[in-house]
Amino acid sequence: MKNIDEMLERLYGADAVSAQNVRYSGAERTFYQFFGSAQEPMIFSASGRTEIGGNHTDHNRGKVIAAAVGLDVIAFVVPSDDGIITIKSEGFPKDSVDTADLSVHAEEKNSSAALIRGVADGFVKNGFSVGGFRAYTTSNVLKGSGISSSAAFEVLIGTILSHLYNEGKVNMVKIAQIAQYAENVHFGKPSGLMDQMASAVGGFIEIDFADTQKPVITEIDYDFTASGHSLCIVDTKGDHADLTPEYAAIPAEMKSVAQFFGKSELRDITREQLWEKISEVRTSCGDRAVSRAMHFFDENDRADRETEALRNGDFDSFLKVVAESGNSSFKYLQNIFASVDPRQQAMVLGLYAAESVLKGRGACRVHGGGFAGTIQAFVPNDLLGEFTAKMEGLFGAGSCYSLYIRPIGGCAVSK
């Protein structure tokens, strides 16, 4: 394998280079086991992502901040001249997709083959070239932790097609949009664009979904390694079963407030309009819907404030806004535990434990959808050992992950 240490340091941080060399070498050996050694493979990577701000705002055309992380899916790849994309992913059966047929296959719904075919279809529909290749992939993107393994896989396929058949010139924003198309149309999941965009672009980004067809993507130039903090995701080991109604109620209740004013989403009304009719809206929609609407308006403002703070290098102000977001999610959005099962409050205990270690430093909040998932914390580096021990004492070994914010999204690691 070529010497790629400099690239690995950019993707994963200096402390992870040695471990990543071992990981990449193992993936290379496995590639040769499946596909032989007639040609030296190229290497590609696409990252997972973490939501930084904008909790439960995108479904009402709000604003979010997300970041690419050092957990990713990597691929060792050689082109083929038969037009067939063959991918063996670690732990999964081999997928083969013929690029001569890029129509939607109903039997492929909810499968990796659908994502592969969908990305290739999106490339063709956008005027780009596609072709065959053989690849072995392996991923360390945590499933069920809100880091989005599917988006990373989609972006990886798009990055490979860009470099193999389009001279690497397909814009990463376009790759993200194509990835969303693949997930929506071929895979059958009506996802937003935040996951794919963060994975493709890299670093910190703010996304404004006011126009869902043309979301405004703002890259935020900030070196997180200079902050003196670690970004931790803690798996509280909650049970996600039967929580669909809890998740679905949030956008539905927010939209009910907008519909009171004859609009479809909260982005089409203002906080001031809501206050003017507050008594009538409470009667019509209920107090929780109003509370969640107030969270939406404030969270949109916080996304802008977080962006400004990071751009100005004011990490202390950024942390204050992150803490505000967590407080608002707990009290006003109310997605920390399920109302149908109030005995189970693992996220409440996790946030309490986090604050007991942080003691006013750093910040912590719910991560992603909430109710039974993960919490996020920005932990001063001198407290990282104590924080990890506290969390793993509560939720078990391996429940606390320290993430690296990577400045690069989907990319060719070597060519």
mmCIF file of C-alpha atoms in Angstrom:
data_model
loop_
_atom_site.group_PDB
_atom_site.id
_atom_site.type_symbol
_atom_site.label_atom_id
_atom_site.label_comp_id
_atom_site.label_asym_id
_atom_site.label_seq_id
_atom_site.Cartn_x
_atom_site.Cartn_y
_atom_site.Cartn_z
ATOM 1 C CA MET A 1 0.000 0.000 0.000
ATOM 2 C CA LYS A 2 1.255 3.477 -0.864
ATOM 3 C CA ASN A 3 2.470 5.725 1.918
ATOM 4 C CA ILE A 4 -0.667 7.655 2.800
ATOM 5 C CA ASP A 5 0.136 8.722 6.351
ATOM 6 C CA GLU A 6 -0.273 12.443 5.617
ATOM 7 C CA MET A 7 -3.762 11.868 4.209
ATOM 8 C CA LEU A 8 -4.693 9.578 7.096
ATOM 9 C CA GLU A 9 -3.717 12.284 9.570
ATOM 10 C CA ARG A 10 -6.061 14.741 7.861
ATOM 11 C CA LEU A 11 -8.913 12.231 7.829
ATOM 12 C CA TYR A 12 -8.558 10.793 11.337
ATOM 13 C CA GLY A 13 -6.140 12.912 13.370
ATOM 14 C CA ALA A 14 -2.485 12.304 14.205
ATOM 15 C CA ASP A 15 -3.235 9.934 17.080
ATOM 16 C CA ALA A 16 -5.160 7.552 14.813
ATOM 17 C CA VAL A 17 -2.664 7.113 11.959
ATOM 18 C CA SER A 18 -1.127 3.903 13.268
ATOM 19 C CA ALA A 19 -4.491 2.216 13.878
ATOM 20 C CA GLN A 20 -5.774 3.346 10.486
ATOM 21 C CA ASN A 21 -2.721 1.908 8.756
ATOM 22 C CA VAL A 22 -3.577 -1.447 10.305
ATOM 23 C CA ARG A 23 -7.211 -1.059 9.240
ATOM 24 C CA TYR A 24 -6.331 -0.079 5.666
ATOM 25 C CA SER A 25 -3.762 -2.871 5.307
ATOM 26 C CA GLY A 26 -6.340 -5.407 6.433
ATOM 27 C CA ALA A 27 -8.903 -4.055 3.967
ATOM 28 C CA GLU A 28 -6.328 -4.205 1.151
ATOM 29 C CA ARG A 29 -5.551 -7.849 1.887
ATOM 30 C CA THR A 30 -9.247 -8.698 1.900
ATOM 31 C CA PHE A 31 -9.736 -6.871 -1.405
ATOM 32 C CA TYR A 32 -7.070 -9.049 -3.007
ATOM 33 C CA GLN A 33 -8.704 -12.185 -1.573
ATOM 34 C CA PHE A 34 -11.963 -11.344 -3.318
ATOM 35 C CA PHE A 35 -10.760 -9.706 -6.524
ATOM 36 C CA GLY A 36 -7.170 -10.836 -7.136
ATOM 37 C CA SER A 37 -4.033 -8.763 -7.611
ATOM 38 C CA ALA A 38 -3.936 -7.990 -11.335
ATOM 39 C CA GLN A 39 -4.287 -4.265 -10.689
ATOM 40 C CA GLU A 40 -3.353 -2.014 -7.767
ATOM 41 C CA PRO A 41 -6.562 -0.659 -6.210
ATOM 42 C CA MET A 42 -7.431 2.971 -5.620
ATOM 43 C CA ILE A 43 -8.674 3.947 -2.153
ATOM 44 C CA PHE A 44 -11.713 6.086 -1.341
ATOM 45 C CA SER A 45 -13.398 7.276 1.860
ATOM 46 C CA ALA A 46 -16.661 8.928 2.911
ATOM 47 C CA SER A 47 -17.362 10.026 6.463
ATOM 48 C CA GLY A 48 -20.164 9.677 8.928
ATOM 49 C CA ARG A 49 -21.624 12.853 10.365
ATOM 50 C CA THR A 50 -22.804 14.370 13.606
ATOM 51 C CA GLU A 51 -25.579 16.900 14.124
ATOM 52 C CA ILE A 52 -24.176 19.946 15.912
ATOM 53 C CA GLY A 53 -27.221 22.218 16.008
ATOM 54 C CA GLY A 54 -30.748 22.493 14.667
ATOM 55 C CA ASN A 55 -32.430 19.694 16.598
ATOM 56 C CA HIS A 56 -35.678 18.741 14.822
ATOM 57 C CA THR A 57 -35.842 21.741 12.507
ATOM 58 C CA ASP A 58 -35.125 20.359 9.023
ATOM 59 C CA HIS A 59 -38.587 18.770 8.619
ATOM 60 C CA ASN A 60 -40.119 22.252 8.914
ATOM 61 C CA ARG A 61 -37.564 23.777 6.487
ATOM 62 C CA GLY A 62 -35.314 25.077 9.240
ATOM 63 C CA LYS A 63 -31.565 25.431 9.693
ATOM 64 C CA VAL A 64 -29.054 22.872 10.912
ATOM 65 C CA ILE A 65 -25.338 22.620 11.611
ATOM 66 C CA ALA A 66 -23.581 19.335 11.002
ATOM 67 C CA ALA A 67 -20.013 18.076 10.775
ATOM 68 C CA ALA A 68 -18.126 15.221 9.173
ATOM 69 C CA VAL A 69 -16.422 12.868 11.632
ATOM 70 C CA GLY A 70 -13.465 10.499 11.587
ATOM 71 C CA LEU A 71 -15.681 7.406 11.458
ATOM 72 C CA ASP A 72 -16.062 6.418 7.822
ATOM 73 C CA VAL A 73 -16.575 3.789 5.166
ATOM 74 C CA ILE A 74 -13.532 3.072 3.002
ATOM 75 C CA ALA A 75 -13.261 1.253 -0.313
ATOM 76 C CA PHE A 76 -10.463 -0.396 -2.261
ATOM 77 C CA VAL A 77 -11.481 -0.139 -5.913
ATOM 78 C CA VAL A 78 -10.452 -1.143 -9.426
ATOM 79 C CA PRO A 79 -12.408 -0.130 -12.551
ATOM 80 C CA SER A 80 -13.938 -2.763 -14.805
ATOM 81 C CA ASP A 81 -14.908 -2.579 -18.467
ATOM 82 C CA ASP A 82 -18.083 -4.670 -18.204
ATOM 83 C CA GLY A 83 -20.330 -1.892 -16.848
ATOM 84 C CA ILE A 84 -21.076 -3.886 -13.699
ATOM 85 C CA ILE A 85 -20.543 -2.455 -10.210
ATOM 86 C CA THR A 86 -19.590 -5.260 -7.844
ATOM 87 C CA ILE A 87 -19.190 -4.420 -4.155
ATOM 88 C CA LYS A 88 -18.309 -6.750 -1.307
ATOM 89 C CA SER A 89 -18.890 -4.973 1.984
ATOM 90 C CA GLU A 90 -17.504 -6.447 5.187
ATOM 91 C CA GLY A 91 -20.167 -8.531 6.910
ATOM 92 C CA PHE A 92 -22.614 -8.405 3.990
ATOM 93 C CA PRO A 93 -23.271 -10.436 0.816
ATOM 94 C CA LYS A 94 -21.757 -9.233 -2.461
ATOM 95 C CA ASP A 95 -23.852 -6.784 -4.523
ATOM 96 C CA SER A 96 -23.746 -6.601 -8.320
ATOM 97 C CA VAL A 97 -25.484 -3.823 -10.246
ATOM 98 C CA ASP A 98 -25.456 -3.550 -14.048
ATOM 99 C CA THR A 99 -25.219 0.109 -15.064
ATOM 100 C CA ALA A 100 -27.068 -0.764 -18.283
ATOM 101 C CA ASP A 101 -30.245 -0.957 -16.169
ATOM 102 C CA LEU A 102 -30.651 1.944 -13.752
ATOM 103 C CA SER A 103 -34.409 1.777 -13.333
ATOM 104 C CA VAL A 104 -35.970 1.467 -9.894
ATOM 105 C CA HIS A 105 -36.171 -2.177 -8.825
ATOM 106 C CA ALA A 106 -38.981 -2.697 -6.327
ATOM 107 C CA GLU A 107 -37.388 -5.867 -4.980
ATOM 108 C CA GLU A 108 -34.250 -3.888 -4.064
ATOM 109 C CA LYS A 109 -35.996 -1.445 -1.728
ATOM 110 C CA ASN A 110 -34.171 -1.020 1.593
ATOM 111 C CA SER A 111 -31.030 -2.703 0.244
ATOM 112 C CA SER A 112 -27.482 -1.587 -0.504
ATOM 113 C CA ALA A 113 -28.003 -2.597 -4.148
ATOM 114 C CA ALA A 114 -30.744 0.034 -4.346
ATOM 115 C CA LEU A 115 -28.327 2.689 -3.101
ATOM 116 C CA ILE A 116 -25.668 1.655 -5.639
ATOM 117 C CA ARG A 117 -28.128 1.640 -8.533
ATOM 118 C CA GLY A 118 -29.708 4.867 -7.317
ATOM 119 C CA VAL A 119 -26.432 6.787 -7.187
ATOM 120 C CA ALA A 120 -25.493 5.573 -10.681
ATOM 121 C CA ASP A 121 -28.972 6.539 -11.903
ATOM 122 C CA GLY A 122 -28.597 9.980 -10.346
ATOM 123 C CA PHE A 123 -25.262 10.455 -12.099
ATOM 124 C CA VAL A 124 -26.779 9.663 -15.488
ATOM 125 C CA LYS A 125 -29.820 11.855 -14.881
ATOM 126 C CA ASN A 126 -27.469 14.749 -14.090
ATOM 127 C CA GLY A 127 -25.436 14.264 -17.265
ATOM 128 C CA PHE A 128 -22.428 12.467 -15.746
ATOM 129 C CA SER A 129 -20.727 9.275 -16.877
ATOM 130 C CA VAL A 130 -20.901 5.928 -15.092
ATOM 131 C CA GLY A 131 -19.175 2.594 -15.499
ATOM 132 C CA GLY A 132 -18.290 -0.595 -13.742
ATOM 133 C CA PHE A 133 -15.909 -1.225 -10.885
ATOM 134 C CA ARG A 134 -15.073 -3.827 -8.256
ATOM 135 C CA ALA A 135 -14.737 -2.756 -4.653
ATOM 136 C CA TYR A 136 -14.275 -4.040 -1.139
ATOM 137 C CA THR A 137 -15.619 -1.763 1.590
ATOM 138 C CA THR A 138 -15.400 -1.718 5.351
ATOM 139 C CA SER A 139 -17.073 0.714 7.741
ATOM 140 C CA ASN A 140 -16.591 1.807 11.337
ATOM 141 C CA VAL A 141 -19.555 4.230 11.243
ATOM 142 C CA LEU A 142 -21.587 3.414 14.344
ATOM 143 C CA LYS A 143 -25.031 2.092 13.505
ATOM 144 C CA GLY A 144 -27.944 3.414 15.547
ATOM 145 C CA SER A 145 -25.923 6.346 16.888
ATOM 146 C CA GLY A 146 -27.185 9.091 14.598
ATOM 147 C CA ILE A 147 -23.941 9.203 12.606
ATOM 148 C CA SER A 148 -25.570 7.972 9.382
ATOM 149 C CA SER A 149 -23.872 4.976 7.814
ATOM 150 C CA SER A 150 -26.216 4.924 4.802
ATOM 151 C CA ALA A 151 -25.332 8.476 3.752
ATOM 152 C CA ALA A 152 -21.629 7.658 3.996
ATOM 153 C CA PHE A 153 -22.097 4.634 1.732
ATOM 154 C CA GLU A 154 -24.048 6.656 -0.832
ATOM 155 C CA VAL A 155 -21.460 9.431 -0.884
ATOM 156 C CA LEU A 156 -18.708 6.829 -1.225
ATOM 157 C CA ILE A 157 -20.309 5.403 -4.374
ATOM 158 C CA GLY A 158 -20.697 8.895 -5.822
ATOM 159 C CA THR A 159 -17.088 9.764 -5.019
ATOM 160 C CA ILE A 160 -15.858 6.605 -6.730
ATOM 161 C CA LEU A 161 -17.911 7.285 -9.879
ATOM 162 C CA SER A 162 -16.714 10.884 -9.942
ATOM 163 C CA HIS A 163 -13.047 9.895 -9.884
ATOM 164 C CA LEU A 164 -13.238 6.834 -12.122
ATOM 165 C CA TYR A 165 -15.451 8.220 -14.866
ATOM 166 C CA ASN A 166 -15.671 12.014 -14.466
ATOM 167 C CA GLU A 167 -12.077 13.038 -13.709
ATOM 168 C CA GLY A 168 -13.043 13.758 -10.095
ATOM 169 C CA LYS A 169 -14.905 16.871 -11.201
ATOM 170 C CA VAL A 170 -18.402 16.192 -9.849
ATOM 171 C CA ASN A 171 -19.107 18.816 -7.186
ATOM 172 C CA MET A 172 -19.492 17.331 -3.699
ATOM 173 C CA VAL A 173 -22.756 19.214 -3.153
ATOM 174 C CA LYS A 174 -24.091 17.575 -6.304
ATOM 175 C CA ILE A 175 -22.896 14.170 -5.068
ATOM 176 C CA ALA A 176 -24.831 14.769 -1.838
ATOM 177 C CA GLN A 177 -27.991 15.632 -3.771
ATOM 178 C CA ILE A 178 -27.587 12.528 -5.921
ATOM 179 C CA ALA A 179 -27.082 10.463 -2.757
ATOM 180 C CA GLN A 180 -30.336 11.825 -1.346
ATOM 181 C CA TYR A 181 -32.073 10.967 -4.617
ATOM 182 C CA ALA A 182 -30.802 7.387 -4.355
ATOM 183 C CA GLU A 183 -32.091 7.055 -0.805
ATOM 184 C CA ASN A 184 -35.462 8.667 -1.539
ATOM 185 C CA VAL A 185 -36.302 7.096 -4.900
ATOM 186 C CA HIS A 186 -34.452 3.759 -5.097
ATOM 187 C CA PHE A 187 -34.008 2.814 -1.430
ATOM 188 C CA GLY A 188 -37.436 4.127 -0.447
ATOM 189 C CA LYS A 189 -36.593 6.290 2.564
ATOM 190 C CA PRO A 190 -37.797 9.930 2.511
ATOM 191 C CA SER A 191 -34.687 11.373 4.145
ATOM 192 C CA GLY A 192 -33.613 14.988 4.198
ATOM 193 C CA LEU A 193 -30.305 16.257 2.859
ATOM 194 C CA MET A 194 -28.360 16.987 6.043
ATOM 195 C CA ASP A 195 -26.702 13.564 6.365
ATOM 196 C CA GLN A 196 -25.481 13.341 2.800
ATOM 197 C CA MET A 197 -24.317 16.947 2.675
ATOM 198 C CA ALA A 198 -22.230 16.686 5.837
ATOM 199 C CA SER A 199 -20.672 13.425 4.656
ATOM 200 C CA ALA A 200 -19.855 14.810 1.215
ATOM 201 C CA VAL A 201 -18.600 18.297 2.043
ATOM 202 C CA GLY A 202 -16.676 17.687 5.259
ATOM 203 C CA GLY A 203 -15.818 19.965 8.175
ATOM 204 C CA PHE A 204 -18.530 22.101 9.790
ATOM 205 C CA ILE A 205 -21.435 23.212 7.581
ATOM 206 C CA GLU A 206 -24.661 25.129 8.095
ATOM 207 C CA ILE A 207 -27.612 24.138 5.904
ATOM 208 C CA ASP A 208 -30.644 26.360 5.390
ATOM 209 C CA PHE A 209 -33.614 24.339 4.118
ATOM 210 C CA ALA A 210 -35.883 27.325 3.379
ATOM 211 C CA ASP A 211 -35.966 26.079 -0.232
ATOM 212 C CA THR A 212 -35.728 22.304 0.017
ATOM 213 C CA GLN A 213 -34.942 22.029 -3.703
ATOM 214 C CA LYS A 214 -32.026 24.430 -3.372
ATOM 215 C CA PRO A 215 -30.781 24.348 0.222
ATOM 216 C CA VAL A 216 -28.137 26.938 1.030
ATOM 217 C CA ILE A 217 -24.910 25.265 2.172
ATOM 218 C CA THR A 218 -22.462 27.388 4.147
ATOM 219 C CA GLU A 219 -19.055 25.907 4.923
ATOM 220 C CA ILE A 220 -17.676 26.982 8.311
ATOM 221 C CA ASP A 221 -13.901 27.287 8.456
ATOM 222 C CA TYR A 222 -12.960 26.205 11.972
ATOM 223 C CA ASP A 223 -10.155 23.959 13.215
ATOM 224 C CA PHE A 224 -11.793 21.920 15.968
ATOM 225 C CA THR A 225 -8.475 20.412 17.044
ATOM 226 C CA ALA A 226 -7.471 23.847 18.357
ATOM 227 C CA SER A 227 -10.508 24.097 20.655
ATOM 228 C CA GLY A 228 -9.032 22.072 23.519
ATOM 229 C CA HIS A 229 -12.166 19.910 23.568
ATOM 230 C CA SER A 230 -13.213 16.439 22.466
ATOM 231 C CA LEU A 231 -16.553 15.724 20.830
ATOM 232 C CA CYS A 232 -18.170 12.714 22.519
ATOM 233 C CA ILE A 233 -21.223 10.702 21.531
ATOM 234 C CA VAL A 234 -22.710 8.544 24.282
ATOM 235 C CA ASP A 235 -24.987 5.616 23.498
ATOM 236 C CA THR A 236 -27.518 5.511 26.346
ATOM 237 C CA LYS A 237 -28.656 2.019 25.237
ATOM 238 C CA GLY A 238 -32.330 2.976 25.171
ATOM 239 C CA ASP A 239 -34.879 0.797 23.395
ATOM 240 C CA HIS A 240 -36.071 2.376 20.120
ATOM 241 C CA ALA A 241 -38.967 -0.077 19.753
ATOM 242 C CA ASP A 242 -42.428 1.442 19.380
ATOM 243 C CA LEU A 243 -41.123 5.019 19.375
ATOM 244 C CA THR A 244 -42.276 5.891 15.864
ATOM 245 C CA PRO A 245 -45.338 7.785 17.163
ATOM 246 C CA GLU A 246 -43.095 9.865 19.455
ATOM 247 C CA TYR A 247 -40.821 10.887 16.563
ATOM 248 C CA ALA A 248 -43.737 11.473 14.187
ATOM 249 C CA ALA A 249 -45.541 13.724 16.674
ATOM 250 C CA ILE A 250 -42.801 16.374 16.578
ATOM 251 C CA PRO A 251 -43.075 17.416 12.904
ATOM 252 C CA ALA A 252 -46.839 16.853 12.974
ATOM 253 C CA GLU A 253 -47.377 19.148 15.968
ATOM 254 C CA MET A 254 -45.041 21.811 14.573
ATOM 255 C CA LYS A 255 -46.881 21.707 11.250
ATOM 256 C CA SER A 256 -50.247 21.927 13.001
ATOM 257 C CA VAL A 257 -49.204 25.353 14.314
ATOM 258 C CA ALA A 258 -48.200 26.451 10.816
ATOM 259 C CA GLN A 259 -51.487 25.115 9.442
ATOM 260 C CA PHE A 260 -53.411 27.256 11.930
ATOM 261 C CA PHE A 261 -52.018 30.204 9.951
ATOM 262 C CA GLY A 262 -52.739 28.586 6.588
ATOM 263 C CA LYS A 263 -49.144 27.506 5.999
ATOM 264 C CA SER A 264 -47.572 24.068 5.616
ATOM 265 C CA GLU A 265 -44.388 24.464 7.694
ATOM 266 C CA LEU A 266 -43.216 26.687 10.533
ATOM 267 C CA ARG A 267 -40.640 28.355 8.285
ATOM 268 C CA ASP A 268 -43.558 30.216 6.666
ATOM 269 C CA ILE A 269 -44.636 31.995 9.869
ATOM 270 C CA THR A 270 -42.862 34.044 12.522
ATOM 271 C CA ARG A 271 -42.563 33.866 16.267
ATOM 272 C CA GLU A 272 -44.350 37.239 16.452
ATOM 273 C CA GLN A 273 -47.336 35.913 14.520
ATOM 274 C CA LEU A 274 -47.598 33.010 16.922
ATOM 275 C CA TRP A 275 -47.534 35.294 19.982
ATOM 276 C CA GLU A 276 -50.275 37.474 18.520
ATOM 277 C CA LYS A 277 -52.612 34.470 18.312
ATOM 278 C CA ILE A 278 -51.173 32.462 21.192
ATOM 279 C CA SER A 279 -54.457 31.832 23.038
ATOM 280 C CA GLU A 280 -56.241 30.621 19.919
ATOM 281 C CA VAL A 281 -53.318 28.436 18.853
ATOM 282 C CA ARG A 282 -53.112 26.827 22.311
ATOM 283 C CA THR A 283 -56.801 25.948 22.113
ATOM 284 C CA SER A 284 -56.525 24.624 18.555
ATOM 285 C CA CYS A 285 -53.145 22.805 18.640
ATOM 286 C CA GLY A 286 -52.365 22.197 22.286
ATOM 287 C CA ASP A 287 -49.623 23.537 24.525
ATOM 288 C CA ARG A 288 -46.960 21.000 23.539
ATOM 289 C CA ALA A 289 -47.316 21.935 19.877
ATOM 290 C CA VAL A 290 -46.846 25.599 20.781
ATOM 291 C CA SER A 291 -43.835 24.791 22.930
ATOM 292 C CA ARG A 292 -42.256 22.799 20.104
ATOM 293 C CA ALA A 293 -42.911 25.631 17.680
ATOM 294 C CA MET A 294 -41.118 28.056 19.989
ATOM 295 C CA HIS A 295 -38.161 25.642 20.068
ATOM 296 C CA PHE A 296 -38.113 25.684 16.254
ATOM 297 C CA PHE A 297 -37.871 29.470 16.032
ATOM 298 C CA ASP A 298 -35.193 29.694 18.714
ATOM 299 C CA GLU A 299 -33.205 26.769 17.283
ATOM 300 C CA ASN A 300 -33.050 28.446 13.877
ATOM 301 C CA ASP A 301 -31.592 31.523 15.547
ATOM 302 C CA ARG A 302 -29.119 29.355 17.438
ATOM 303 C CA ALA A 303 -27.846 27.760 14.219
ATOM 304 C CA ASP A 304 -26.877 31.215 12.946
ATOM 305 C CA ARG A 305 -25.282 32.134 16.274
ATOM 306 C CA GLU A 306 -23.264 28.921 16.345
ATOM 307 C CA THR A 307 -22.063 29.558 12.808
ATOM 308 C CA GLU A 308 -21.016 33.104 13.654
ATOM 309 C CA ALA A 309 -19.202 32.003 16.816
ATOM 310 C CA LEU A 310 -17.204 29.316 14.995
ATOM 311 C CA ARG A 311 -16.309 31.665 12.166
ATOM 312 C CA ASN A 312 -15.036 34.181 14.703
ATOM 313 C CA GLY A 313 -13.061 31.510 16.552
ATOM 314 C CA ASP A 314 -15.148 32.180 19.669
ATOM 315 C CA PHE A 315 -15.505 28.635 20.968
ATOM 316 C CA ASP A 316 -16.764 29.717 24.392
ATOM 317 C CA SER A 317 -19.741 31.463 22.806
ATOM 318 C CA PHE A 318 -20.334 28.445 20.611
ATOM 319 C CA LEU A 319 -20.481 26.203 23.685
ATOM 320 C CA LYS A 320 -22.996 28.485 25.363
ATOM 321 C CA VAL A 321 -25.318 28.176 22.360
ATOM 322 C CA VAL A 322 -24.897 24.375 22.286
ATOM 323 C CA ALA A 323 -25.937 24.297 25.937
ATOM 324 C CA GLU A 324 -28.956 26.485 25.118
ATOM 325 C CA SER A 325 -29.922 24.025 22.384
ATOM 326 C CA GLY A 326 -29.752 21.141 24.828
ATOM 327 C CA ASN A 327 -31.828 23.031 27.394
ATOM 328 C CA SER A 328 -34.447 23.904 24.775
ATOM 329 C CA SER A 329 -34.631 20.326 23.484
ATOM 330 C CA PHE A 330 -35.200 19.052 27.021
ATOM 331 C CA LYS A 331 -37.786 21.615 28.133
ATOM 332 C CA TYR A 332 -39.566 22.819 24.999
ATOM 333 C CA LEU A 333 -39.020 20.246 22.255
ATOM 334 C CA GLN A 334 -39.358 17.477 24.857
ATOM 335 C CA ASN A 335 -37.546 14.652 23.045
ATOM 336 C CA ILE A 336 -35.449 13.351 25.950
ATOM 337 C CA PHE A 337 -37.757 10.518 27.028
ATOM 338 C CA ALA A 338 -40.910 8.959 25.644
ATOM 339 C CA SER A 339 -44.143 10.142 27.213
ATOM 340 C CA VAL A 340 -45.613 6.666 26.736
ATOM 341 C CA ASP A 341 -42.924 5.085 28.961
ATOM 342 C CA PRO A 342 -41.746 7.622 31.560
ATOM 343 C CA ARG A 343 -39.976 4.946 33.637
ATOM 344 C CA GLN A 344 -37.273 4.707 30.959
ATOM 345 C CA GLN A 345 -35.204 7.906 31.075
ATOM 346 C CA ALA A 346 -31.668 6.871 30.153
ATOM 347 C CA MET A 347 -30.980 10.113 28.311
ATOM 348 C CA VAL A 348 -31.992 12.145 31.360
ATOM 349 C CA LEU A 349 -29.514 10.199 33.466
ATOM 350 C CA GLY A 350 -26.870 10.581 30.784
ATOM 351 C CA LEU A 351 -27.272 14.352 30.673
ATOM 352 C CA TYR A 352 -27.191 14.526 34.461
ATOM 353 C CA ALA A 353 -23.995 12.474 34.554
ATOM 354 C CA ALA A 354 -22.444 14.644 31.842
ATOM 355 C CA GLU A 355 -23.210 17.855 33.689
ATOM 356 C CA SER A 356 -21.888 16.385 36.945
ATOM 357 C CA VAL A 357 -18.492 15.928 35.288
ATOM 358 C CA LEU A 358 -18.449 19.097 33.196
ATOM 359 C CA LYS A 359 -19.454 21.405 36.091
ATOM 360 C CA GLY A 360 -20.259 24.339 33.838
ATOM 361 C CA ARG A 361 -17.478 23.689 31.323
ATOM 362 C CA GLY A 362 -18.023 22.324 27.821
ATOM 363 C CA ALA A 363 -21.609 21.556 26.834
ATOM 364 C CA CYS A 364 -23.991 18.622 26.378
ATOM 365 C CA ARG A 365 -27.253 18.031 24.532
ATOM 366 C CA VAL A 366 -29.468 15.426 22.924
ATOM 367 C CA HIS A 367 -28.049 14.092 19.663
ATOM 368 C CA GLY A 368 -30.336 13.461 16.705
ATOM 369 C CA GLY A 369 -33.929 12.319 17.045
ATOM 370 C CA GLY A 370 -33.874 11.762 20.787
ATOM 371 C CA PHE A 371 -36.143 9.786 23.117
ATOM 372 C CA ALA A 372 -33.911 6.703 23.438
ATOM 373 C CA GLY A 373 -30.729 7.398 21.528
ATOM 374 C CA THR A 374 -27.498 9.254 22.087
ATOM 375 C CA ILE A 375 -26.308 12.388 23.806
ATOM 376 C CA GLN A 376 -23.542 14.654 22.545
ATOM 377 C CA ALA A 377 -20.972 16.434 24.675
ATOM 378 C CA PHE A 378 -18.108 18.824 24.034
ATOM 379 C CA VAL A 379 -15.681 17.787 26.749
ATOM 380 C CA PRO A 380 -12.544 19.720 27.799
ATOM 381 C CA ASN A 381 -9.603 17.443 27.044
ATOM 382 C CA ASP A 382 -8.448 17.442 30.674
ATOM 383 C CA LEU A 383 -11.844 15.964 31.670
ATOM 384 C CA LEU A 384 -12.074 13.357 28.905
ATOM 385 C CA GLY A 385 -10.840 10.434 31.009
ATOM 386 C CA GLU A 386 -13.209 11.208 33.874
ATOM 387 C CA PHE A 387 -16.100 11.813 31.471
ATOM 388 C CA THR A 388 -15.566 8.527 29.636
ATOM 389 C CA ALA A 389 -15.315 6.579 32.891
ATOM 390 C CA LYS A 390 -18.519 8.163 34.213
ATOM 391 C CA MET A 391 -20.478 7.373 31.057
ATOM 392 C CA GLU A 392 -19.199 3.833 30.670
ATOM 393 C CA GLY A 393 -19.872 3.188 34.335
ATOM 394 C CA LEU A 394 -23.481 4.170 33.660
ATOM 395 C CA PHE A 395 -24.076 2.660 30.212
ATOM 396 C CA GLY A 396 -21.390 0.007 29.844
ATOM 397 C CA ALA A 397 -17.976 -0.385 28.233
ATOM 398 C CA GLY A 398 -17.688 1.122 24.770
ATOM 399 C CA SER A 399 -20.738 3.380 25.137
ATOM 400 C CA CYS A 400 -18.726 6.630 24.941
ATOM 401 C CA TYR A 401 -17.073 7.524 21.648
ATOM 402 C CA SER A 402 -14.673 10.414 21.125
ATOM 403 C CA LEU A 403 -15.065 11.729 17.577
ATOM 404 C CA TYR A 404 -12.624 13.568 15.347
ATOM 405 C CA ILE A 405 -14.085 16.372 13.205
ATOM 406 C CA ARG A 406 -12.563 15.743 9.828
ATOM 407 C CA PRO A 407 -12.052 18.640 7.408
ATOM 408 C CA ILE A 408 -12.591 16.512 4.286
ATOM 409 C CA GLY A 409 -15.755 14.785 3.170
ATOM 410 C CA GLY A 410 -15.930 12.189 0.408
ATOM 411 C CA CYS A 411 -12.484 11.837 -1.142
ATOM 412 C CA ALA A 412 -9.897 9.761 -2.950
ATOM 413 C CA VAL A 413 -7.352 8.706 -0.338
ATOM 414 C CA SER A 414 -5.001 7.525 -3.060
ATOM 415 C CA LYS A 415 -5.257 7.173 -6.822
#
